[in-house]
Coordinates of C-alpha atoms in Angstrom, one line a residue:
M1 CA 0.0 0.0 0.0
H2 CA 2.8 2.4 0.9
T3 CA 5.2 1.8 -2.0
G4 CA 4.4 5.0 -4.0
W5 CA 5.1 7.4 -1.1
K6 CA 8.2 5.7 0.2
T7 CA 10.3 5.2 -2.9
G8 CA 11.0 8.8 -3.9
L9 CA 13.4 9.7 -1.1
W10 CA 14.4 6.3 0.1
I11 CA 18.1 6.4 -1.0
T12 CA 18.6 9.8 0.5
L13 CA 16.9 8.9 3.6
L14 CA 18.8 5.6 4.0
G15 CA 22.1 7.5 4.3
L16 CA 20.6 10.1 6.7
M17 CA 19.0 7.4 8.8
L18 CA 22.3 5.7 9.2
L19 CA 23.8 8.9 10.5
A20 CA 20.8 9.7 12.7
G21 CA 20.4 6.2 14.0
C22 CA 17.3 4.5 12.5
G23 CA 14.8 2.1 14.0
Q24 CA 13.6 2.0 17.5
P25 CA 15.8 4.1 19.9
A26 CA 17.8 2.3 22.5
V27 CA 16.5 2.0 26.0
T28 CA 19.2 2.5 28.6
S29 CA 19.4 2.4 32.4
S30 CA 18.4 5.4 34.4
S31 CA 18.8 6.0 38.1
S32 CA 15.4 7.8 38.6
S33 CA 12.6 5.9 36.8
G34 CA 14.5 2.8 35.9
Q35 CA 14.8 3.2 32.2
E36 CA 15.3 6.1 29.8
M37 CA 15.0 6.4 26.0
N38 CA 16.6 9.0 23.7
I39 CA 14.2 10.3 21.0
R40 CA 14.6 12.6 18.0
I41 CA 12.3 15.5 17.2
A42 CA 12.8 17.2 13.9
Y43 CA 11.2 20.1 12.2
N44 CA 11.8 22.5 9.3
L45 CA 11.6 26.0 10.7
P46 CA 13.7 28.2 13.1
A47 CA 13.3 27.5 16.8
E48 CA 11.8 31.0 17.4
H49 CA 9.1 30.6 14.8
S50 CA 5.6 29.6 16.1
T51 CA 6.1 26.2 14.6
G52 CA 9.4 25.9 16.2
V53 CA 7.9 27.0 19.5
Y54 CA 5.6 24.0 19.4
F55 CA 8.4 21.5 19.0
E56 CA 10.7 23.2 21.5
V57 CA 8.0 23.4 24.1
L58 CA 6.9 19.8 23.3
A59 CA 10.4 18.5 23.9
R60 CA 10.8 20.4 27.2
E61 CA 7.4 19.2 28.4
I62 CA 8.0 15.6 27.4
A63 CA 11.2 15.6 29.4
K64 CA 9.5 17.1 32.4
N65 CA 6.3 14.9 32.1
T66 CA 8.2 11.6 31.9
E67 CA 10.5 12.3 34.9
Q68 CA 8.5 9.9 37.0
T69 CA 6.8 7.7 34.3
S70 CA 7.6 4.1 33.7
L71 CA 10.0 5.2 30.9
K72 CA 11.8 8.5 30.8
L73 CA 12.1 10.1 27.4
V74 CA 15.2 12.3 26.6
P75 CA 14.4 14.4 23.5
Q76 CA 17.0 15.6 21.1
V77 CA 15.6 18.4 18.9
F78 CA 16.7 19.2 15.3
P79 CA 15.3 22.5 14.2
N80 CA 15.4 24.3 10.9
A81 CA 15.9 21.2 8.7
Q82 CA 19.2 20.2 10.5
L83 CA 18.2 16.6 10.0
F84 CA 15.5 16.5 7.3
N85 CA 13.8 19.2 5.3
D86 CA 10.1 19.5 4.8
Q87 CA 10.1 17.3 1.7
Q88 CA 11.9 14.5 3.6
L89 CA 10.2 14.6 6.9
P90 CA 7.1 12.5 6.0
D91 CA 9.2 9.5 5.1
A92 CA 11.6 10.2 8.0
V93 CA 8.7 9.8 10.5
S94 CA 7.0 6.9 8.8
T95 CA 10.3 4.9 8.6
A96 CA 11.3 5.8 12.2
A97 CA 14.3 7.9 11.1
V98 CA 12.9 10.3 13.8
E99 CA 10.3 9.5 16.4
I100 CA 8.4 12.8 16.2
G101 CA 8.4 15.3 13.3
Q102 CA 6.7 18.1 11.5
L103 CA 4.4 17.0 8.7
N104 CA 3.4 19.0 5.6
V105 CA 0.6 16.9 4.0
G106 CA 1.5 18.5 0.7
F107 CA 4.5 16.3 0.5
L108 CA 2.6 13.0 1.2
A109 CA 1.9 10.9 -1.9
G110 CA -0.8 8.4 -2.8
P111 CA -4.6 8.3 -2.8
E112 CA -4.8 8.0 1.0
A113 CA -3.2 11.5 1.2
E114 CA -5.9 13.2 -1.0
P115 CA -8.5 13.9 1.8
L116 CA -5.8 15.4 4.0
R117 CA -5.2 18.1 1.3
I118 CA -8.2 19.9 2.6
V119 CA -5.8 22.1 4.5
D120 CA -4.3 23.3 1.2
L121 CA -7.7 24.7 0.0
P122 CA -7.6 28.5 -0.3
F123 CA -9.7 30.6 2.0
L124 CA -10.8 27.4 3.9
F125 CA -10.9 29.1 7.3
P126 CA -12.1 32.6 8.0
S127 CA -10.2 33.1 11.3
W128 CA -7.6 31.6 13.6
E129 CA -10.2 30.3 16.0
A130 CA -12.1 28.6 13.2
E131 CA -8.9 26.7 12.2
W132 CA -8.2 25.7 15.8
E133 CA -11.8 24.6 16.4
S134 CA -11.6 22.2 13.4
E135 CA -8.2 20.9 14.4
D136 CA -9.3 20.1 17.9
G137 CA -12.6 18.5 16.7
E138 CA -13.8 16.1 14.1
M139 CA -11.4 17.2 11.5
G140 CA -8.5 16.3 13.8
R141 CA -10.0 12.9 14.6
I142 CA -10.3 12.1 10.9
F143 CA -6.7 13.2 10.3
D144 CA -5.5 10.9 13.0
Q145 CA -7.3 7.9 11.5
Q146 CA -6.0 8.7 8.0
L147 CA -2.4 9.2 9.0
D148 CA -2.5 5.7 10.5
K149 CA -2.2 4.5 6.9
F150 CA 1.1 6.2 6.7
N151 CA 2.5 4.6 9.9
M152 CA 2.0 7.9 11.7
K153 CA 0.2 9.0 14.9
L154 CA -1.1 12.5 15.1
I155 CA -0.1 14.1 18.4
G156 CA -0.9 17.7 17.8
W157 CA -0.9 20.8 15.5
A158 CA 2.0 23.1 15.1
P159 CA 0.7 26.5 13.8
Y160 CA 2.6 28.2 11.0
G161 CA 0.5 31.3 10.4
T162 CA -1.1 32.8 7.3
V163 CA 0.0 32.0 3.7
E164 CA 0.4 34.7 1.0
F165 CA 1.8 35.3 -2.5
Y166 CA 5.1 37.1 -3.0
A167 CA 6.6 37.9 -6.3
N168 CA 8.9 40.3 -8.3
K169 CA 5.8 42.1 -9.5
P170 CA 2.7 43.3 -7.7
I171 CA 0.0 40.7 -7.1
K172 CA -3.5 42.3 -6.8
L173 CA -5.8 40.2 -9.0
P174 CA -5.8 36.5 -9.9
T175 CA -4.8 37.3 -13.4
D176 CA -1.5 38.8 -12.1
L177 CA -0.2 35.3 -11.5
K178 CA -0.7 34.2 -15.1
G179 CA 2.6 32.9 -16.6
L180 CA 4.7 33.4 -13.5
K181 CA 7.0 30.6 -12.3
M182 CA 5.9 30.3 -8.6
R183 CA 7.2 28.0 -5.9
G184 CA 4.6 25.8 -4.4
F185 CA 5.0 23.8 -1.2
G186 CA 3.2 20.6 -2.1
Q187 CA 0.6 19.1 -4.4
G188 CA -2.3 21.2 -3.1
S189 CA -0.4 24.5 -3.5
S190 CA 0.8 23.5 -7.0
L191 CA -2.8 22.7 -8.1
L192 CA -3.9 26.1 -6.9
L193 CA -1.2 27.8 -8.9
Q194 CA -2.1 25.8 -12.0
E195 CA -5.7 26.9 -11.5
L196 CA -4.5 30.5 -11.5
E197 CA -2.4 29.8 -14.7
A198 CA 0.9 30.1 -13.0
A199 CA 3.7 27.6 -13.5
P200 CA 4.3 25.8 -10.1
V201 CA 7.8 24.8 -9.1
S202 CA 8.1 22.4 -6.1
M203 CA 11.0 23.1 -3.8
S204 CA 11.9 23.2 -0.1
S205 CA 11.6 26.5 1.6
Q206 CA 15.4 26.5 2.1
E207 CA 15.8 26.8 -1.7
I208 CA 13.6 29.8 -2.3
Y209 CA 16.2 32.5 -1.6
Q210 CA 18.7 31.2 -4.2
A211 CA 15.9 30.5 -6.7
M212 CA 14.6 34.1 -6.5
Q213 CA 18.1 35.5 -6.6
H214 CA 19.0 33.6 -9.8
G215 CA 15.6 34.2 -11.5
T216 CA 14.7 30.5 -11.4
I217 CA 11.3 31.5 -10.1
D218 CA 9.3 34.7 -10.3
G219 CA 7.7 34.3 -6.9
F220 CA 6.5 32.0 -4.2
S221 CA 3.7 31.1 -1.8
T222 CA 4.7 31.2 1.9
G223 CA 3.9 33.1 5.0
P224 CA 5.1 36.5 6.2
S225 CA 7.1 34.8 8.9
S226 CA 9.2 32.9 6.5
V227 CA 9.9 36.0 4.4
I228 CA 11.3 37.7 7.5
D229 CA 13.0 34.7 9.2
R230 CA 14.6 33.5 6.0
G231 CA 15.6 36.9 4.7
L232 CA 13.4 36.5 1.6
Y233 CA 12.6 40.2 1.7
E234 CA 16.1 40.7 0.2
V235 CA 15.0 39.0 -3.0
T236 CA 11.3 39.9 -3.3
K237 CA 9.6 43.3 -3.4
Y238 CA 5.8 42.6 -3.5
G239 CA 3.4 40.6 -1.4
T240 CA -0.2 40.2 -0.5
N241 CA -2.2 40.4 2.7
M242 CA -5.3 38.3 1.7
K243 CA -4.9 35.5 4.2
L244 CA -5.0 32.9 1.5
S245 CA -4.9 30.3 4.2
F246 CA -4.4 29.8 7.9
L247 CA -1.9 27.0 8.1
S248 CA -0.8 24.5 10.7
F249 CA 1.5 21.6 10.3
Q250 CA 0.8 18.3 11.9
A251 CA 3.0 17.0 14.7
V252 CA 3.3 13.3 14.1
A253 CA 5.0 10.3 15.8
N254 CA 6.1 7.1 14.2
K255 CA 3.2 4.8 14.8
D256 CA 5.2 1.7 15.6
W257 CA 7.3 3.6 18.2
W258 CA 4.1 5.2 19.7
E259 CA 2.4 1.9 20.1
G260 CA 5.4 0.4 21.8
L261 CA 5.3 3.1 24.6
P262 CA 3.7 2.5 28.0
E263 CA 0.3 4.1 28.4
D264 CA 1.5 6.5 31.0
V265 CA 4.2 7.8 28.7
Q266 CA 1.7 8.2 25.9
K267 CA -0.5 10.3 28.2
A268 CA 2.5 12.4 29.2
I269 CA 3.2 13.2 25.5
V270 CA -0.4 14.1 24.8
E271 CA -0.3 16.5 27.8
A272 CA 3.0 17.9 26.6
S273 CA 1.5 18.5 23.1
R274 CA -1.5 20.3 24.7
V275 CA 0.8 22.8 26.4
A276 CA 3.0 23.2 23.3
Q277 CA 0.0 23.8 21.1
K278 CA -1.4 26.6 23.3
A279 CA 2.0 28.3 23.4
S280 CA 2.6 28.1 19.7
R281 CA -1.0 29.2 18.8
D282 CA -0.7 32.3 21.0
K283 CA 2.6 33.2 19.4
A284 CA 1.4 32.6 15.8
K285 CA -1.5 35.0 16.3
A286 CA 0.5 37.6 18.1
D287 CA 3.3 37.5 15.6
S288 CA 1.0 38.0 12.6
E289 CA 0.8 41.8 12.9
V290 CA 4.5 42.0 13.9
Y291 CA 5.6 40.3 10.7
L292 CA 3.4 42.6 8.5
Q293 CA 5.2 45.6 10.1
K294 CA 8.6 44.0 9.6
L295 CA 7.8 43.4 5.9
S296 CA 7.1 47.1 5.5
E297 CA 10.2 48.1 7.3
N298 CA 12.2 45.9 5.0
G299 CA 10.9 47.3 1.8
V300 CA 8.2 44.7 0.8
E301 CA 5.1 46.3 -0.6
V302 CA 2.2 44.4 0.8
Y303 CA -1.1 44.8 -1.0
N304 CA -4.5 44.7 0.9
L305 CA -7.4 43.6 -1.2
T306 CA -10.6 45.6 -1.6
P307 CA -13.8 43.7 -0.9
E308 CA -14.5 43.6 -4.6
E309 CA -11.0 42.2 -5.4
R310 CA -11.5 39.5 -2.7
E311 CA -14.6 38.3 -4.4
L312 CA -12.7 38.0 -7.6
W313 CA -10.2 35.8 -5.8
L314 CA -12.9 33.6 -4.3
E315 CA -14.4 33.1 -7.7
A316 CA -11.1 32.3 -9.3
V317 CA -10.3 29.5 -6.8
K318 CA -13.7 27.9 -6.4
N319 CA -12.9 25.0 -8.7
R320 CA -10.3 23.8 -6.2
L321 CA -13.1 22.9 -3.7
D322 CA -15.2 21.2 -6.3
E323 CA -12.3 19.1 -7.5
Y324 CA -11.3 18.2 -4.0
L325 CA -14.8 17.0 -3.1
E326 CA -15.0 15.0 -6.4
K327 CA -11.7 13.4 -5.8
T328 CA -12.0 12.5 -2.1
G329 CA -15.6 11.2 -2.0
D330 CA -17.3 10.6 1.4
L331 CA -14.2 11.2 3.5
G332 CA -13.5 14.6 1.9
K333 CA -17.2 15.5 2.4
Q334 CA -16.9 14.6 6.1
L335 CA -13.8 16.7 6.5
Y336 CA -15.4 19.7 4.8
E337 CA -18.5 19.5 6.9
A338 CA -16.4 19.3 10.0
V339 CA -14.6 22.5 8.9
Q340 CA -17.8 24.3 8.2
K341 CA -19.0 23.6 11.8
G342 CA -15.9 25.3 13.1
N343 CA -16.3 28.2 10.7
Q344 CA -19.9 28.9 11.8
L345 CA -18.7 29.1 15.4
H346 CA -15.8 31.5 14.5
P347 CA -16.6 33.7 11.5
V348 CA -14.5 36.3 9.8
Q349 CA -12.5 38.4 12.3

């Protein structure tokens, strides 16, 4: 079942896994709780980013919460793609090259991944709170069930922030993207760019700076936080503030490793994730206005849509939802209905 989504990066991963230490981590003696286990936690963004805050707090809380459990976990954290980049992390988690990692569903392959691409749909959530309501509710439960097919266990959500378009020319209307070579961050993003008649180019976020610098791409889709944190304002002049999406990454554990943990340790990790999720959500929302100000200070012209222009964008991307529902059947419909429940509780800010 899993052949298609494992083969692409297997050779690269094999070498990295040998360096990182693949398979189940060793359990060693400990003077406090009797046994301890070293675990690896990897993600793709800087430690100070809201996504990074999730994984850093998670590691700290796991260490604290398992001090007196039947097995003490000793996390080793690898931020900012030190071990695996965003394209490699899905296979890294599913093959136990790391025990816990950041997941971008845009880099999952195969039919089982299609329903999960709902988070790639443009303008899916009207507010931060609507996104969080869905993640903590039925949508999150369905994600957990579906990720089981990839040998992953969903343990939480690591908020990224909003996603926008950035380019070497102003982007105001959907037609402004026509013919531009634009970086996408997975299949869902690439499909949207195709819908808007741009030419999508898939690459890791670490590659954007050089690609813009050399003219390999004309623009990219990412968040204000990445433009600032990765210095992308040096190679791009124009951006949007349309809140194309509110995005979270999934924090996932290798399923085999998770199922081998004692129950009290699993509960300790779940509680650690709850604390980490709250801290990172608070930071993501608070940082959103800060990053917009920093974009302006660094010379990026950010365009705010008029209500009429927003309607043009909504019309231009509506086929993405229709195609998603047609491709994903009953499961996609269940996910979309779950999202709508959250949206009704937390409408536009």
